[in-house]
Coordinates of C-alpha atoms in Angstrom, one line a residue:
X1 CA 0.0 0.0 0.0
X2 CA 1.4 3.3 -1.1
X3 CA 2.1 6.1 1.8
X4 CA -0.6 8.6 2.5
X5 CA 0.5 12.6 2.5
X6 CA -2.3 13.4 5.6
X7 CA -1.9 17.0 4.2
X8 CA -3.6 16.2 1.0
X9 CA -7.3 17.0 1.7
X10 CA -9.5 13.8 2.3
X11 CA -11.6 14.0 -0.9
X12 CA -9.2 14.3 -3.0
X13 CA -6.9 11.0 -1.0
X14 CA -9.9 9.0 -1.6
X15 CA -10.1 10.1 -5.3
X16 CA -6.7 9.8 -6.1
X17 CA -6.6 6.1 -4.5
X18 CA -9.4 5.3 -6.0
X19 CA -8.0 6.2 -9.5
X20 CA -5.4 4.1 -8.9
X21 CA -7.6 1.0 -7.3
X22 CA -10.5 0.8 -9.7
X23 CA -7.4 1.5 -12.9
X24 CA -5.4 -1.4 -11.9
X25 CA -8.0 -3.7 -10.3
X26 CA -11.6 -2.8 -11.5
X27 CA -14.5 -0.8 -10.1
X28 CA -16.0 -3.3 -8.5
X29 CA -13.4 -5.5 -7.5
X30 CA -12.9 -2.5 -5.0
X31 CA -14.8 -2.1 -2.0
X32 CA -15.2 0.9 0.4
X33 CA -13.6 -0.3 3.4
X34 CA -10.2 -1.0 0.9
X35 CA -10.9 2.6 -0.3
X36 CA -11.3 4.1 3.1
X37 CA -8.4 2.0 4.7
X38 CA -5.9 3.4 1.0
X39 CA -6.9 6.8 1.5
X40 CA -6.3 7.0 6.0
X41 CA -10.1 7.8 5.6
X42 CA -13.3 7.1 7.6
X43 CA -16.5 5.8 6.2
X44 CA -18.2 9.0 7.0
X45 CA -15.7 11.0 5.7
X46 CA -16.2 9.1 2.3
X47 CA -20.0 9.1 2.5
X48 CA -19.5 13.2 3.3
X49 CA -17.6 14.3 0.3
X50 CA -19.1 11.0 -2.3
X51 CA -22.6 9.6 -1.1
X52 CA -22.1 6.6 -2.7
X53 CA -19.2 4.4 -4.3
X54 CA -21.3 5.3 -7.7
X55 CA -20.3 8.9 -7.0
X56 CA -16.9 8.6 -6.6
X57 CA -16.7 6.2 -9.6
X58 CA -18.4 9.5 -11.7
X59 CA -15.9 11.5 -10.0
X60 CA -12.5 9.6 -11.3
X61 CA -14.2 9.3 -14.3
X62 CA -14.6 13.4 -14.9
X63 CA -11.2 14.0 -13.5
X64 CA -9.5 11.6 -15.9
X65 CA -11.8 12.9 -18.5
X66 CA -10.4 16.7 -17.5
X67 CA -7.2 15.3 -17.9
X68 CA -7.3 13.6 -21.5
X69 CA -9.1 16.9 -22.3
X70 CA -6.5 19.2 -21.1
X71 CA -3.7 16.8 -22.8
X72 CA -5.5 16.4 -26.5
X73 CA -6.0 20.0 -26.3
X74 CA -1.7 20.5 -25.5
X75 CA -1.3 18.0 -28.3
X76 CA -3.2 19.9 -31.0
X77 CA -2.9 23.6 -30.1
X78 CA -1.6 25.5 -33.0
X79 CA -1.6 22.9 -35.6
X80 CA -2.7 22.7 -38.6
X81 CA -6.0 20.3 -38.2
X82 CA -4.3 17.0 -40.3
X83 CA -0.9 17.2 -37.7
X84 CA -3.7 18.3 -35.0
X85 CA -5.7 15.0 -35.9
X86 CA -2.6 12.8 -36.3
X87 CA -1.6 14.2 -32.6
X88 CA -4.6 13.5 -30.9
X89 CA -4.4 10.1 -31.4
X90 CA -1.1 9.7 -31.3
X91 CA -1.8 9.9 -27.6
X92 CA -3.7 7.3 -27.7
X93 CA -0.6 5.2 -29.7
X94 CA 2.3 6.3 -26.7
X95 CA -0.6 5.7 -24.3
X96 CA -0.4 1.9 -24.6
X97 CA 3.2 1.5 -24.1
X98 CA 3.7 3.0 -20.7
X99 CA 4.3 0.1 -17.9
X100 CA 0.8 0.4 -16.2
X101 CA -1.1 0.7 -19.3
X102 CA -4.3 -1.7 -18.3
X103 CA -6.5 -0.9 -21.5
X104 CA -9.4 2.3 -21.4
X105 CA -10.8 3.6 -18.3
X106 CA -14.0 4.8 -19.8
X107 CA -14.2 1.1 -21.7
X108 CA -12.9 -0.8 -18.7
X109 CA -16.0 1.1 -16.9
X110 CA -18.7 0.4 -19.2
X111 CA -17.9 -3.1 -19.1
X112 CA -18.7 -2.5 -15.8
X113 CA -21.8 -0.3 -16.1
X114 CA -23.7 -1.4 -18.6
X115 CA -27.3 0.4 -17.9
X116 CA -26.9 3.5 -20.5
X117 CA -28.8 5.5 -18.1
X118 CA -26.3 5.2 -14.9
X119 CA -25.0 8.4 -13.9
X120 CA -21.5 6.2 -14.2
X121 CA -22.5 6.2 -18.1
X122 CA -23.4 9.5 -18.4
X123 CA -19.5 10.6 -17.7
X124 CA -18.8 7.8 -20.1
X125 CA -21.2 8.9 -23.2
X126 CA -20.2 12.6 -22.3
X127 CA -16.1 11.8 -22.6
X128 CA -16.9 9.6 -26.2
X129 CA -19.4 12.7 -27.4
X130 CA -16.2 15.1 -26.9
X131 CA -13.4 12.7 -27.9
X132 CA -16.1 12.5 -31.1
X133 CA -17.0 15.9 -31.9
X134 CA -12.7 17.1 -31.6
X135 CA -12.1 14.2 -34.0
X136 CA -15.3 15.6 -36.4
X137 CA -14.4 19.5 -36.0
X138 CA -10.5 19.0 -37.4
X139 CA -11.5 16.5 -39.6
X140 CA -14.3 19.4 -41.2
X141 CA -10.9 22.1 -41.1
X142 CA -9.1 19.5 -42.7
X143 CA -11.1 19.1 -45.6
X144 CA -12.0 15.9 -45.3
X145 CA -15.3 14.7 -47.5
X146 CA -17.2 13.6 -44.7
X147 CA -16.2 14.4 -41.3
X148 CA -18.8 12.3 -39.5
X149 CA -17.5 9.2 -40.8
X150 CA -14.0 9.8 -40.5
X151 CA -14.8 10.7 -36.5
X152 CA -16.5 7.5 -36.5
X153 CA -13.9 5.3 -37.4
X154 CA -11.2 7.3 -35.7
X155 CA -13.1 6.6 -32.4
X156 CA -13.5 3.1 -33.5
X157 CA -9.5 2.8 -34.3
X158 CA -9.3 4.6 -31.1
X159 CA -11.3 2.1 -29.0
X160 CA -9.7 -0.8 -30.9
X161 CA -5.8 0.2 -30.0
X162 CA -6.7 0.8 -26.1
X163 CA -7.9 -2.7 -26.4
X164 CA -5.2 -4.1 -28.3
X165 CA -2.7 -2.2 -26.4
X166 CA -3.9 -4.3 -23.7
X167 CA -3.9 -7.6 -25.6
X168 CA -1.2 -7.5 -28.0
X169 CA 2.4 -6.0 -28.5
X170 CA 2.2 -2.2 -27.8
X171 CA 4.6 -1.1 -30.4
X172 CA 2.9 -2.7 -32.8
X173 CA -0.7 -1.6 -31.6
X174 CA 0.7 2.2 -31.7
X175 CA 2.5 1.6 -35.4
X176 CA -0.5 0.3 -36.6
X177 CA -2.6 3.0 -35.2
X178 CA -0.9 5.7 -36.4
X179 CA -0.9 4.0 -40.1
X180 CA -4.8 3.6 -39.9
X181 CA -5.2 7.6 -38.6
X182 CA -3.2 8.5 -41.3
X183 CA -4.9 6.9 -44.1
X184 CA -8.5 7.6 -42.7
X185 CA -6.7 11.2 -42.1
X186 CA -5.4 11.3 -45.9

């Protein structure tokens, strides 16, 4: 069990173990008492800042959606929108070779949650429908003849290496990937 900074504030202790937890182990393979024991926590501290596990489930979710956000958008500032598009997934490409790559949170949740009308798939649907319309919008500036499609199947080759890049050899999952983008790009 990793050490706990006490100075960190309690909400954000349990969130940040429980990124960690439900990433490496699964959702609900992790139970509260593990979360509460991770993050030097007590059960009514937990149920005062998330009122149930479902909450704080949403909650890593939107963080690591901020995060993906805030890193695409690095990735693609100032580009023209064919390097921008090439960029954004290649994110996805050097994503799948780092040493605690374990596949895609928001897939690895769904599995998980499959009623499309938990609040758990609500953060899901609302990370894909960006991720989609970024793909769509620099596809449009790039020219491309229909920018719908190629979104599409850039979110499909998306979902396809984070899978693969699970399954198979990562260099090989990220060559390919970047290959695919550039002829749907092209």
């Amino acid at each position: 069990m990793p050490t706990v900074d006490r100075d960190v504030h309690p909400k954000i202790r349990l969130l940040e173990t429980a990124s960690r937890l439900f990433y490496a182990e699964g959702i609900h393979a992790v139970g509260v008492e593990r979360l509460v024991s991770e993050a030097a926590v007590t059960r009514a501290t937990f149920y005062r800042h998330y009122p149930t596990k479902d909450d704080l489930v949403a909650a890593y979710l939107s963080t690591t959606s901020e995060r993906i956000r805030a890193g695409v958008g690095a990735a693609t500032r100032g580009k023209p929108a064919r390097e921008a598009l090439l960029a954004a997934l290649g994110i996805i490409g050097d994503r799948t070779l780092d040493d605690d790559f374990r596949g895609c949170q928001f897939l690895n949740a769904a599995a998980e949650y499959p009623d499309p009308a938990h609040q758990v798939r609500q953060v899901i649907d609302d990370h894909r429908n960006w991720f989609f319309g970024v793909l769509r919008d620099l596809a449009r500036d790039a020219g491309h003849a229909d920018p719908g499609h190629a979104a599409r199947t850039l979110v499909l080759l998306r979902d396809g290496a984070l899978h693969g890049g699970n399954l198979d050899d990562p260099e090989t999952v990220r060559a390919t990937l970047a290959r695919a983008v550039a002829d749907v790009v092209d």
